[in-house]
């Protein structure tokens, strides 16, 4: 198995909230995820600390185009790195205008720069889309792209032998806390997510690398917990909606419910802050509500 470095992007000053992964091969380094441009200097410093310079990075594999995973991709493309993405994400990386506007509606225009930093266009020559189960070989490593919608319609889990980089479809699990599903708008699809969990199950991975955060044992126990928690989250929002609660009331209630769940499993307040940075509860309310309304 090649050497894999987990680089902590220290997003919003929180350790273990967002990772990028540097995978060594005989041609240099493949990055999986690059984080937002706001943490770009931290990524460069983290790579340097393990002896990697930006010019070693020949390939960037994106799990999806949310800013916390792909915001800095344009910088890498501009510096000679080939970027790979899901076909539905391609046009938004080539021209991020709509992606940026949609994120600004969710996060607020005033917060965009401090949260994510700038996002620029990628030259179509520097980025390519991959189909489901496509295989790509770089420097002796063969990667398989698994289209895994649910968290986002344009999500890929990247398999490298017994390791799968699960992006967000494999959930968020920080510092030994429980695994939880991040459910932001706009395109959560619980039905597709359950199917993607089946796909992940079929890969018989020894290790999942979660972007939020780091390696965890792959396999059924993890996926079972994720699936159960997804059902709980959806049931909570559905019940609140049925009861006629406003979205504001739901956000307050869901934050309490989801964070009390973490506390009940022994998660410290410091680590709850990292969960909040990686996966804000108000986002999951908005995402699940939107999915329920589409049913
Ligand atoms: Zn995401």
PDB file of C-alpha atoms in Angstrom, residues 2-292:
ATOM      1  CA  UNK A   2       1.399   3.444  -0.899  1.00  0.00           C
ATOM      2  CA  UNK A   3       2.107   6.010   1.786  1.00  0.00           C
ATOM      3  CA  UNK A   4      -0.897   8.215   2.528  1.00  0.00           C
ATOM      4  CA  UNK A   5      -0.485  11.502   4.396  1.00  0.00           C
ATOM      5  CA  UNK A   6      -3.532  13.097   6.034  1.00  0.00           C
ATOM      6  CA  UNK A   7      -3.013  16.860   5.997  1.00  0.00           C
ATOM      7  CA  UNK A   8      -5.041  18.827   8.543  1.00  0.00           C
ATOM      8  CA  UNK A   9      -6.318  22.065   6.989  1.00  0.00           C
ATOM      9  CA  UNK A  10      -7.167  23.489  10.418  1.00  0.00           C
ATOM     10  CA  UNK A  11     -10.370  24.957   9.000  1.00  0.00           C
ATOM     11  CA  UNK A  12     -11.705  27.874  11.108  1.00  0.00           C
ATOM     12  CA  UNK A  13      -8.871  27.112  13.511  1.00  0.00           C
ATOM     13  CA  UNK A  14     -10.384  23.726  14.321  1.00  0.00           C
ATOM     14  CA  UNK A  15      -8.088  20.710  14.219  1.00  0.00           C
ATOM     15  CA  UNK A  16      -9.454  17.570  12.534  1.00  0.00           C
ATOM     16  CA  UNK A  17     -12.366  19.289  10.744  1.00  0.00           C
ATOM     17  CA  UNK A  18     -11.190  19.110   7.095  1.00  0.00           C
ATOM     18  CA  UNK A  19      -8.437  16.958   5.599  1.00  0.00           C
ATOM     19  CA  UNK A  20      -6.687  16.664   2.277  1.00  0.00           C
ATOM     20  CA  UNK A  21      -4.863  13.434   1.498  1.00  0.00           C
ATOM     21  CA  UNK A  22      -1.512  13.133  -0.254  1.00  0.00           C
ATOM     22  CA  UNK A  23      -0.868   9.706  -1.748  1.00  0.00           C
ATOM     23  CA  UNK A  24       2.643   8.897  -2.917  1.00  0.00           C
ATOM     24  CA  UNK A  25       3.300   7.023  -6.135  1.00  0.00           C
ATOM     25  CA  UNK A  26       6.252   6.448  -8.423  1.00  0.00           C
ATOM     26  CA  UNK A  27       5.497   9.606 -10.442  1.00  0.00           C
ATOM     27  CA  UNK A  28       5.050  11.928  -7.461  1.00  0.00           C
ATOM     28  CA  UNK A  29       1.884  12.625  -5.484  1.00  0.00           C
ATOM     29  CA  UNK A  30      -1.864  12.338  -6.050  1.00  0.00           C
ATOM     30  CA  UNK A  31      -3.948  14.616  -3.859  1.00  0.00           C
ATOM     31  CA  UNK A  32      -7.445  13.552  -2.857  1.00  0.00           C
ATOM     32  CA  UNK A  33      -9.339  16.763  -1.974  1.00  0.00           C
ATOM     33  CA  UNK A  34      -7.641  20.114  -1.602  1.00  0.00           C
ATOM     34  CA  UNK A  35      -9.954  21.996   0.751  1.00  0.00           C
ATOM     35  CA  UNK A  36     -11.078  25.604   0.287  1.00  0.00           C
ATOM     36  CA  UNK A  37      -8.721  28.285  -0.968  1.00  0.00           C
ATOM     37  CA  UNK A  38      -8.993  29.901   2.492  1.00  0.00           C
ATOM     38  CA  UNK A  39      -6.839  27.059   3.894  1.00  0.00           C
ATOM     39  CA  UNK A  40      -4.552  26.777   0.870  1.00  0.00           C
ATOM     40  CA  UNK A  41      -1.441  28.044   2.699  1.00  0.00           C
ATOM     41  CA  UNK A  42      -2.063  25.491   5.460  1.00  0.00           C
ATOM     42  CA  UNK A  43      -2.213  22.717   2.887  1.00  0.00           C
ATOM     43  CA  UNK A  44       1.026  23.843   1.255  1.00  0.00           C
ATOM     44  CA  UNK A  45       2.720  23.984   4.684  1.00  0.00           C
ATOM     45  CA  UNK A  46       1.319  20.560   5.623  1.00  0.00           C
ATOM     46  CA  UNK A  47       2.624  19.041   2.408  1.00  0.00           C
ATOM     47  CA  UNK A  48       6.006  20.647   2.939  1.00  0.00           C
ATOM     48  CA  UNK A  49       6.175  19.188   6.456  1.00  0.00           C
ATOM     49  CA  UNK A  50       6.054  15.693   4.924  1.00  0.00           C
ATOM     50  CA  UNK A  51       8.560  16.564   2.207  1.00  0.00           C
ATOM     51  CA  UNK A  52       6.120  17.273  -0.635  1.00  0.00           C
ATOM     52  CA  UNK A  53       6.367  20.377  -2.809  1.00  0.00           C
ATOM     53  CA  UNK A  54       3.426  21.565  -4.942  1.00  0.00           C
ATOM     54  CA  UNK A  55       5.297  20.612  -8.114  1.00  0.00           C
ATOM     55  CA  UNK A  56       5.296  16.943  -6.962  1.00  0.00           C
ATOM     56  CA  UNK A  57       1.485  16.888  -7.170  1.00  0.00           C
ATOM     57  CA  UNK A  58       0.579  15.631 -10.646  1.00  0.00           C
ATOM     58  CA  UNK A  59      -3.090  14.762  -9.979  1.00  0.00           C
ATOM     59  CA  UNK A  60      -5.988  16.038  -7.880  1.00  0.00           C
ATOM     60  CA  UNK A  61      -8.982  13.732  -7.375  1.00  0.00           C
ATOM     61  CA  UNK A  62     -12.107  15.516  -6.120  1.00  0.00           C
ATOM     62  CA  UNK A  63     -14.883  13.633  -4.331  1.00  0.00           C
ATOM     63  CA  UNK A  64     -17.291  16.494  -5.040  1.00  0.00           C
ATOM     64  CA  UNK A  65     -17.290  20.209  -5.688  1.00  0.00           C
ATOM     65  CA  UNK A  66     -18.445  21.608  -2.347  1.00  0.00           C
ATOM     66  CA  UNK A  67     -16.049  24.389  -1.322  1.00  0.00           C
ATOM     67  CA  UNK A  68     -14.641  22.543   1.685  1.00  0.00           C
ATOM     68  CA  UNK A  69     -13.417  19.804  -0.681  1.00  0.00           C
ATOM     69  CA  UNK A  70     -12.664  21.528  -3.959  1.00  0.00           C
ATOM     70  CA  UNK A  71     -12.468  25.294  -3.408  1.00  0.00           C
ATOM     71  CA  UNK A  72      -8.721  25.486  -4.117  1.00  0.00           C
ATOM     72  CA  UNK A  73      -8.784  23.143  -7.145  1.00  0.00           C
ATOM     73  CA  UNK A  74      -8.354  26.073  -9.557  1.00  0.00           C
ATOM     74  CA  UNK A  75      -4.956  26.900  -7.977  1.00  0.00           C
ATOM     75  CA  UNK A  76      -3.726  23.348  -8.517  1.00  0.00           C
ATOM     76  CA  UNK A  77      -5.011  23.287 -12.095  1.00  0.00           C
ATOM     77  CA  UNK A  78      -3.127  26.519 -12.756  1.00  0.00           C
ATOM     78  CA  UNK A  79       0.079  24.975 -11.420  1.00  0.00           C
ATOM     79  CA  UNK A  80       0.191  21.916 -13.654  1.00  0.00           C
ATOM     80  CA  UNK A  81      -1.985  19.453 -11.725  1.00  0.00           C
ATOM     81  CA  UNK A  82      -4.599  17.432 -13.637  1.00  0.00           C
ATOM     82  CA  UNK A  83      -7.967  17.544 -11.891  1.00  0.00           C
ATOM     83  CA  UNK A  84     -10.638  14.808 -12.044  1.00  0.00           C
ATOM     84  CA  UNK A  85     -14.261  15.269 -11.072  1.00  0.00           C
ATOM     85  CA  UNK A  86     -17.761  13.802 -11.543  1.00  0.00           C
ATOM     86  CA  UNK A  87     -19.360  14.704 -14.922  1.00  0.00           C
ATOM     87  CA  UNK A  88     -22.051  16.788 -13.159  1.00  0.00           C
ATOM     88  CA  UNK A  89     -19.380  18.809 -11.351  1.00  0.00           C
ATOM     89  CA  UNK A  90     -17.272  19.549 -14.414  1.00  0.00           C
ATOM     90  CA  UNK A  91     -19.023  22.643 -15.754  1.00  0.00           C
ATOM     91  CA  UNK A  92     -19.148  24.228 -12.281  1.00  0.00           C
ATOM     92  CA  UNK A  93     -15.390  23.888 -11.909  1.00  0.00           C
ATOM     93  CA  UNK A  94     -14.800  25.350 -15.367  1.00  0.00           C
ATOM     94  CA  UNK A  95     -17.104  28.256 -14.536  1.00  0.00           C
ATOM     95  CA  UNK A  96     -17.851  28.509 -10.793  1.00  0.00           C
ATOM     96  CA  UNK A  97     -20.190  31.533 -11.098  1.00  0.00           C
ATOM     97  CA  UNK A  98     -23.366  29.559 -10.339  1.00  0.00           C
ATOM     98  CA  UNK A  99     -21.684  27.392  -7.709  1.00  0.00           C
ATOM     99  CA  UNK A 100     -20.417  30.516  -5.944  1.00  0.00           C
ATOM    100  CA  UNK A 101     -23.827  32.212  -6.095  1.00  0.00           C
ATOM    101  CA  UNK A 102     -25.563  29.135  -4.714  1.00  0.00           C
ATOM    102  CA  UNK A 103     -23.060  28.891  -1.844  1.00  0.00           C
ATOM    103  CA  UNK A 104     -23.462  32.627  -1.161  1.00  0.00           C
ATOM    104  CA  UNK A 105     -27.228  32.112  -0.749  1.00  0.00           C
ATOM    105  CA  UNK A 106     -26.577  29.393   1.825  1.00  0.00           C
ATOM    106  CA  UNK A 107     -23.669  30.936   3.752  1.00  0.00           C
ATOM    107  CA  UNK A 108     -24.271  34.647   3.151  1.00  0.00           C
ATOM    108  CA  UNK A 109     -22.266  36.734   0.686  1.00  0.00           C
ATOM    109  CA  UNK A 110     -20.377  38.456   3.535  1.00  0.00           C
ATOM    110  CA  UNK A 111     -19.049  35.155   4.876  1.00  0.00           C
ATOM    111  CA  UNK A 112     -17.836  33.688   1.591  1.00  0.00           C
ATOM    112  CA  UNK A 113     -14.345  35.172   1.579  1.00  0.00           C
ATOM    113  CA  UNK A 114     -13.493  34.304   5.196  1.00  0.00           C
ATOM    114  CA  UNK A 115     -14.965  30.802   4.993  1.00  0.00           C
ATOM    115  CA  UNK A 116     -13.809  29.690   1.591  1.00  0.00           C
ATOM    116  CA  UNK A 117     -11.557  32.271  -0.054  1.00  0.00           C
ATOM    117  CA  UNK A 118     -11.774  32.980  -3.745  1.00  0.00           C
ATOM    118  CA  UNK A 119     -12.763  30.473  -6.379  1.00  0.00           C
ATOM    119  CA  UNK A 120     -11.599  30.950  -9.944  1.00  0.00           C
ATOM    120  CA  UNK A 121     -12.184  29.260 -13.266  1.00  0.00           C
ATOM    121  CA  UNK A 122     -10.369  26.108 -14.339  1.00  0.00           C
ATOM    122  CA  UNK A 123      -9.218  25.849 -17.925  1.00  0.00           C
ATOM    123  CA  UNK A 124     -11.161  22.964 -19.546  1.00  0.00           C
ATOM    124  CA  UNK A 125      -7.825  21.532 -20.670  1.00  0.00           C
ATOM    125  CA  UNK A 126      -6.783  20.975 -17.026  1.00  0.00           C
ATOM    126  CA  UNK A 127      -9.844  19.079 -15.776  1.00  0.00           C
ATOM    127  CA  UNK A 128     -11.652  15.908 -16.863  1.00  0.00           C
ATOM    128  CA  UNK A 129     -14.801  14.046 -15.871  1.00  0.00           C
ATOM    129  CA  UNK A 130     -14.784  10.366 -14.935  1.00  0.00           C
ATOM    130  CA  UNK A 131     -17.580   7.866 -15.359  1.00  0.00           C
ATOM    131  CA  UNK A 132     -18.763   5.394 -12.762  1.00  0.00           C
ATOM    132  CA  UNK A 133     -16.196   2.597 -12.253  1.00  0.00           C
ATOM    133  CA  UNK A 134     -13.644   4.323 -14.490  1.00  0.00           C
ATOM    134  CA  UNK A 135     -10.069   3.305 -13.713  1.00  0.00           C
ATOM    135  CA  UNK A 136      -7.190   5.778 -13.729  1.00  0.00           C
ATOM    136  CA  UNK A 137      -3.557   4.772 -13.266  1.00  0.00           C
ATOM    137  CA  UNK A 138      -0.908   7.250 -12.066  1.00  0.00           C
ATOM    138  CA  UNK A 139       2.626   6.332 -11.033  1.00  0.00           C
ATOM    139  CA  UNK A 140       1.691   2.673 -10.573  1.00  0.00           C
ATOM    140  CA  UNK A 141      -1.451   3.310  -8.472  1.00  0.00           C
ATOM    141  CA  UNK A 142      -4.789   2.329 -10.001  1.00  0.00           C
ATOM    142  CA  UNK A 143      -7.794   4.298  -8.785  1.00  0.00           C
ATOM    143  CA  UNK A 144     -11.443   3.407  -9.324  1.00  0.00           C
ATOM    144  CA  UNK A 145     -14.114   6.133  -9.392  1.00  0.00           C
ATOM    145  CA  UNK A 146     -17.356   5.080  -7.715  1.00  0.00           C
ATOM    146  CA  UNK A 147     -20.271   7.383  -8.397  1.00  0.00           C
ATOM    147  CA  UNK A 148     -21.907   7.619  -5.000  1.00  0.00           C
ATOM    148  CA  UNK A 149     -24.751  10.163  -4.899  1.00  0.00           C
ATOM    149  CA  UNK A 150     -26.701  10.951  -1.734  1.00  0.00           C
ATOM    150  CA  UNK A 151     -24.765  13.701   0.026  1.00  0.00           C
ATOM    151  CA  UNK A 152     -24.410  15.339  -3.404  1.00  0.00           C
ATOM    152  CA  UNK A 153     -25.652  14.166  -6.782  1.00  0.00           C
ATOM    153  CA  UNK A 154     -22.139  14.558  -8.223  1.00  0.00           C
ATOM    154  CA  UNK A 155     -20.176  12.597  -5.619  1.00  0.00           C
ATOM    155  CA  UNK A 156     -17.329  10.157  -6.220  1.00  0.00           C
ATOM    156  CA  UNK A 157     -15.743   7.774  -3.706  1.00  0.00           C
ATOM    157  CA  UNK A 158     -12.186   7.039  -4.861  1.00  0.00           C
ATOM    158  CA  UNK A 159     -10.945   3.509  -4.338  1.00  0.00           C
ATOM    159  CA  UNK A 160      -7.292   2.577  -4.187  1.00  0.00           C
ATOM    160  CA  UNK A 161      -7.106  -1.144  -3.471  1.00  0.00           C
ATOM    161  CA  UNK A 162      -8.335  -1.783   0.073  1.00  0.00           C
ATOM    162  CA  UNK A 163      -8.644   1.921   0.805  1.00  0.00           C
ATOM    163  CA  UNK A 164     -11.616   4.105  -0.138  1.00  0.00           C
ATOM    164  CA  UNK A 165     -11.588   7.901   0.106  1.00  0.00           C
ATOM    165  CA  UNK A 166     -15.230   8.481   0.923  1.00  0.00           C
ATOM    166  CA  UNK A 167     -15.524  12.271   0.711  1.00  0.00           C
ATOM    167  CA  UNK A 168     -18.811  12.942   2.533  1.00  0.00           C
ATOM    168  CA  UNK A 169     -20.861   9.909   1.466  1.00  0.00           C
ATOM    169  CA  UNK A 170     -19.091   7.857   4.163  1.00  0.00           C
ATOM    170  CA  UNK A 171     -20.098  10.384   6.819  1.00  0.00           C
ATOM    171  CA  UNK A 172     -18.301  12.656   9.268  1.00  0.00           C
ATOM    172  CA  UNK A 173     -16.493  11.063  12.223  1.00  0.00           C
ATOM    173  CA  UNK A 174     -14.074  13.116  14.275  1.00  0.00           C
ATOM    174  CA  UNK A 175     -11.497  11.985  16.827  1.00  0.00           C
ATOM    175  CA  UNK A 176     -13.241   8.772  17.808  1.00  0.00           C
ATOM    176  CA  UNK A 177     -16.738  10.294  18.006  1.00  0.00           C
ATOM    177  CA  UNK A 178     -19.691   8.645  16.252  1.00  0.00           C
ATOM    178  CA  UNK A 179     -20.231   8.789  12.493  1.00  0.00           C
ATOM    179  CA  UNK A 180     -22.911  11.264  11.342  1.00  0.00           C
ATOM    180  CA  UNK A 181     -24.302  12.095   7.880  1.00  0.00           C
ATOM    181  CA  UNK A 182     -23.665  15.637   6.596  1.00  0.00           C
ATOM    182  CA  UNK A 183     -26.914  16.700   4.909  1.00  0.00           C
ATOM    183  CA  UNK A 184     -26.511  20.201   3.405  1.00  0.00           C
ATOM    184  CA  UNK A 185     -28.609  21.609   0.564  1.00  0.00           C
ATOM    185  CA  UNK A 186     -29.100  21.604  -2.323  1.00  0.00           C
ATOM    186  CA  UNK A 187     -29.229  17.981  -3.420  1.00  0.00           C
ATOM    187  CA  UNK A 188     -29.370  15.561  -0.498  1.00  0.00           C
ATOM    188  CA  UNK A 189     -31.084  12.395  -1.684  1.00  0.00           C
ATOM    189  CA  UNK A 190     -31.656   9.845   1.062  1.00  0.00           C
ATOM    190  CA  UNK A 191     -32.709   7.085  -1.349  1.00  0.00           C
ATOM    191  CA  UNK A 192     -29.547   7.491  -3.399  1.00  0.00           C
ATOM    192  CA  UNK A 193     -27.464   7.732  -0.249  1.00  0.00           C
ATOM    193  CA  UNK A 194     -28.741   4.324   0.926  1.00  0.00           C
ATOM    194  CA  UNK A 195     -27.790   2.862  -2.471  1.00  0.00           C
ATOM    195  CA  UNK A 196     -24.347   4.424  -2.228  1.00  0.00           C
ATOM    196  CA  UNK A 197     -23.880   2.889   1.223  1.00  0.00           C
ATOM    197  CA  UNK A 198     -24.572  -0.482  -0.451  1.00  0.00           C
ATOM    198  CA  UNK A 199     -21.919   0.317  -3.047  1.00  0.00           C
ATOM    199  CA  UNK A 200     -19.398   1.187  -0.328  1.00  0.00           C
ATOM    200  CA  UNK A 201     -20.294  -2.069   1.436  1.00  0.00           C
ATOM    201  CA  UNK A 202     -19.572  -4.030  -1.743  1.00  0.00           C
ATOM    202  CA  UNK A 203     -16.011  -2.678  -1.953  1.00  0.00           C
ATOM    203  CA  UNK A 204     -14.851  -4.614   1.152  1.00  0.00           C
ATOM    204  CA  UNK A 205     -12.554  -1.786   2.159  1.00  0.00           C
ATOM    205  CA  UNK A 206     -10.160  -2.166   5.050  1.00  0.00           C
ATOM    206  CA  UNK A 207      -9.999   1.578   5.590  1.00  0.00           C
ATOM    207  CA  UNK A 208     -12.194   4.542   4.779  1.00  0.00           C
ATOM    208  CA  UNK A 209     -10.487   7.918   4.611  1.00  0.00           C
ATOM    209  CA  UNK A 210     -13.085  10.505   5.593  1.00  0.00           C
ATOM    210  CA  UNK A 211     -12.474  14.090   4.567  1.00  0.00           C
ATOM    211  CA  UNK A 212     -14.002  14.940   7.976  1.00  0.00           C
ATOM    212  CA  UNK A 213     -11.791  13.372   9.389  1.00  0.00           C
ATOM    213  CA  UNK A 214      -9.126  10.831   8.586  1.00  0.00           C
ATOM    214  CA  UNK A 215      -8.834   7.050   8.437  1.00  0.00           C
ATOM    215  CA  UNK A 216     -11.394   4.782  10.125  1.00  0.00           C
ATOM    216  CA  UNK A 217     -11.902   1.028   9.837  1.00  0.00           C
ATOM    217  CA  UNK A 218     -13.818   0.343   6.622  1.00  0.00           C
ATOM    218  CA  UNK A 219     -16.706  -2.026   6.598  1.00  0.00           C
ATOM    219  CA  UNK A 220     -20.132  -2.792   7.818  1.00  0.00           C
ATOM    220  CA  UNK A 221     -20.148  -1.474  11.394  1.00  0.00           C
ATOM    221  CA  UNK A 222     -19.277   2.022  10.182  1.00  0.00           C
ATOM    222  CA  UNK A 223     -21.804   1.926   7.348  1.00  0.00           C
ATOM    223  CA  UNK A 224     -24.517   0.517   9.615  1.00  0.00           C
ATOM    224  CA  UNK A 225     -24.053   3.377  12.112  1.00  0.00           C
ATOM    225  CA  UNK A 226     -24.063   5.918   9.287  1.00  0.00           C
ATOM    226  CA  UNK A 227     -27.235   4.489   7.807  1.00  0.00           C
ATOM    227  CA  UNK A 228     -29.012   4.407  11.201  1.00  0.00           C
ATOM    228  CA  UNK A 229     -28.000   7.976  11.971  1.00  0.00           C
ATOM    229  CA  UNK A 230     -29.224   9.122   8.555  1.00  0.00           C
ATOM    230  CA  UNK A 231     -32.620   7.535   9.277  1.00  0.00           C
ATOM    231  CA  UNK A 232     -32.727   9.250  12.696  1.00  0.00           C
ATOM    232  CA  UNK A 233     -31.895  12.664  11.246  1.00  0.00           C
ATOM    233  CA  UNK A 234     -34.513  12.395   8.525  1.00  0.00           C
ATOM    234  CA  UNK A 235     -37.131  11.125  10.995  1.00  0.00           C
ATOM    235  CA  UNK A 236     -36.388  14.042  13.358  1.00  0.00           C
ATOM    236  CA  UNK A 237     -36.824  16.690  10.662  1.00  0.00           C
ATOM    237  CA  UNK A 238     -39.893  14.950   9.216  1.00  0.00           C
ATOM    238  CA  UNK A 239     -41.561  14.873  12.644  1.00  0.00           C
ATOM    239  CA  UNK A 240     -40.744  18.550  13.309  1.00  0.00           C
ATOM    240  CA  UNK A 241     -42.141  19.475   9.913  1.00  0.00           C
ATOM    241  CA  UNK A 242     -45.276  17.437  10.591  1.00  0.00           C
ATOM    242  CA  UNK A 243     -45.655  19.289  13.893  1.00  0.00           C
ATOM    243  CA  UNK A 244     -45.649  22.608  11.996  1.00  0.00           C
ATOM    244  CA  UNK A 245     -42.357  23.914  13.411  1.00  0.00           C
ATOM    245  CA  UNK A 246     -40.667  26.813  11.608  1.00  0.00           C
ATOM    246  CA  UNK A 247     -37.223  26.235  10.123  1.00  0.00           C
ATOM    247  CA  UNK A 248     -35.733  28.461  12.816  1.00  0.00           C
ATOM    248  CA  UNK A 249     -37.308  26.327  15.557  1.00  0.00           C
ATOM    249  CA  UNK A 250     -36.122  23.205  13.808  1.00  0.00           C
ATOM    250  CA  UNK A 251     -32.545  24.480  13.639  1.00  0.00           C
ATOM    251  CA  UNK A 252     -32.493  25.167  17.375  1.00  0.00           C
ATOM    252  CA  UNK A 253     -34.099  21.814  18.182  1.00  0.00           C
ATOM    253  CA  UNK A 254     -31.980  19.785  15.758  1.00  0.00           C
ATOM    254  CA  UNK A 255     -28.745  21.381  16.962  1.00  0.00           C
ATOM    255  CA  UNK A 256     -29.676  20.417  20.513  1.00  0.00           C
ATOM    256  CA  UNK A 257     -30.739  16.897  19.476  1.00  0.00           C
ATOM    257  CA  UNK A 258     -27.717  16.119  17.301  1.00  0.00           C
ATOM    258  CA  UNK A 259     -25.165  17.590  19.705  1.00  0.00           C
ATOM    259  CA  UNK A 260     -26.765  15.908  22.739  1.00  0.00           C
ATOM    260  CA  UNK A 261     -26.356  12.656  20.779  1.00  0.00           C
ATOM    261  CA  UNK A 262     -22.646  13.394  20.490  1.00  0.00           C
ATOM    262  CA  UNK A 263     -22.410  14.248  24.209  1.00  0.00           C
ATOM    263  CA  UNK A 264     -24.213  11.019  25.086  1.00  0.00           C
ATOM    264  CA  UNK A 265     -21.473   9.153  23.222  1.00  0.00           C
ATOM    265  CA  UNK A 266     -18.789  10.880  25.270  1.00  0.00           C
ATOM    266  CA  UNK A 267     -17.714  13.523  22.731  1.00  0.00           C
ATOM    267  CA  UNK A 268     -16.042  16.537  24.398  1.00  0.00           C
ATOM    268  CA  UNK A 269     -17.193  20.115  23.795  1.00  0.00           C
ATOM    269  CA  UNK A 270     -13.925  20.825  21.935  1.00  0.00           C
ATOM    270  CA  UNK A 271     -14.586  18.017  19.483  1.00  0.00           C
ATOM    271  CA  UNK A 272     -18.239  19.033  19.134  1.00  0.00           C
ATOM    272  CA  UNK A 273     -16.851  22.358  17.825  1.00  0.00           C
ATOM    273  CA  UNK A 274     -14.940  20.463  15.149  1.00  0.00           C
ATOM    274  CA  UNK A 275     -18.102  18.545  14.210  1.00  0.00           C
ATOM    275  CA  UNK A 276     -19.909  21.903  13.944  1.00  0.00           C
ATOM    276  CA  UNK A 277     -17.192  23.383  11.697  1.00  0.00           C
ATOM    277  CA  UNK A 278     -17.167  20.320   9.444  1.00  0.00           C
ATOM    278  CA  UNK A 279     -20.914  19.783   9.419  1.00  0.00           C
ATOM    279  CA  UNK A 280     -23.080  22.643  10.740  1.00  0.00           C
ATOM    280  CA  UNK A 281     -26.409  21.312  12.109  1.00  0.00           C
ATOM    281  CA  UNK A 282     -28.441  24.164  10.494  1.00  0.00           C
ATOM    282  CA  UNK A 283     -27.246  22.948   7.098  1.00  0.00           C
ATOM    283  CA  UNK A 284     -28.583  19.472   7.680  1.00  0.00           C
ATOM    284  CA  UNK A 285     -31.990  20.883   8.632  1.00  0.00           C
ATOM    285  CA  UNK A 286     -32.068  22.912   5.395  1.00  0.00           C
ATOM    286  CA  UNK A 287     -30.864  19.976   3.276  1.00  0.00           C
ATOM    287  CA  UNK A 288     -33.244  17.383   4.720  1.00  0.00           C
ATOM    288  CA  UNK A 289     -36.196  19.802   4.579  1.00  0.00           C
ATOM    289  CA  UNK A 290     -35.495  20.404   0.928  1.00  0.00           C
ATOM    290  CA  UNK A 291     -35.365  16.674   0.253  1.00  0.00           C
ATOM    291  CA  UNK A 292     -38.633  16.061   2.140  1.00  0.00           C
TER     292      UNK A 292
END
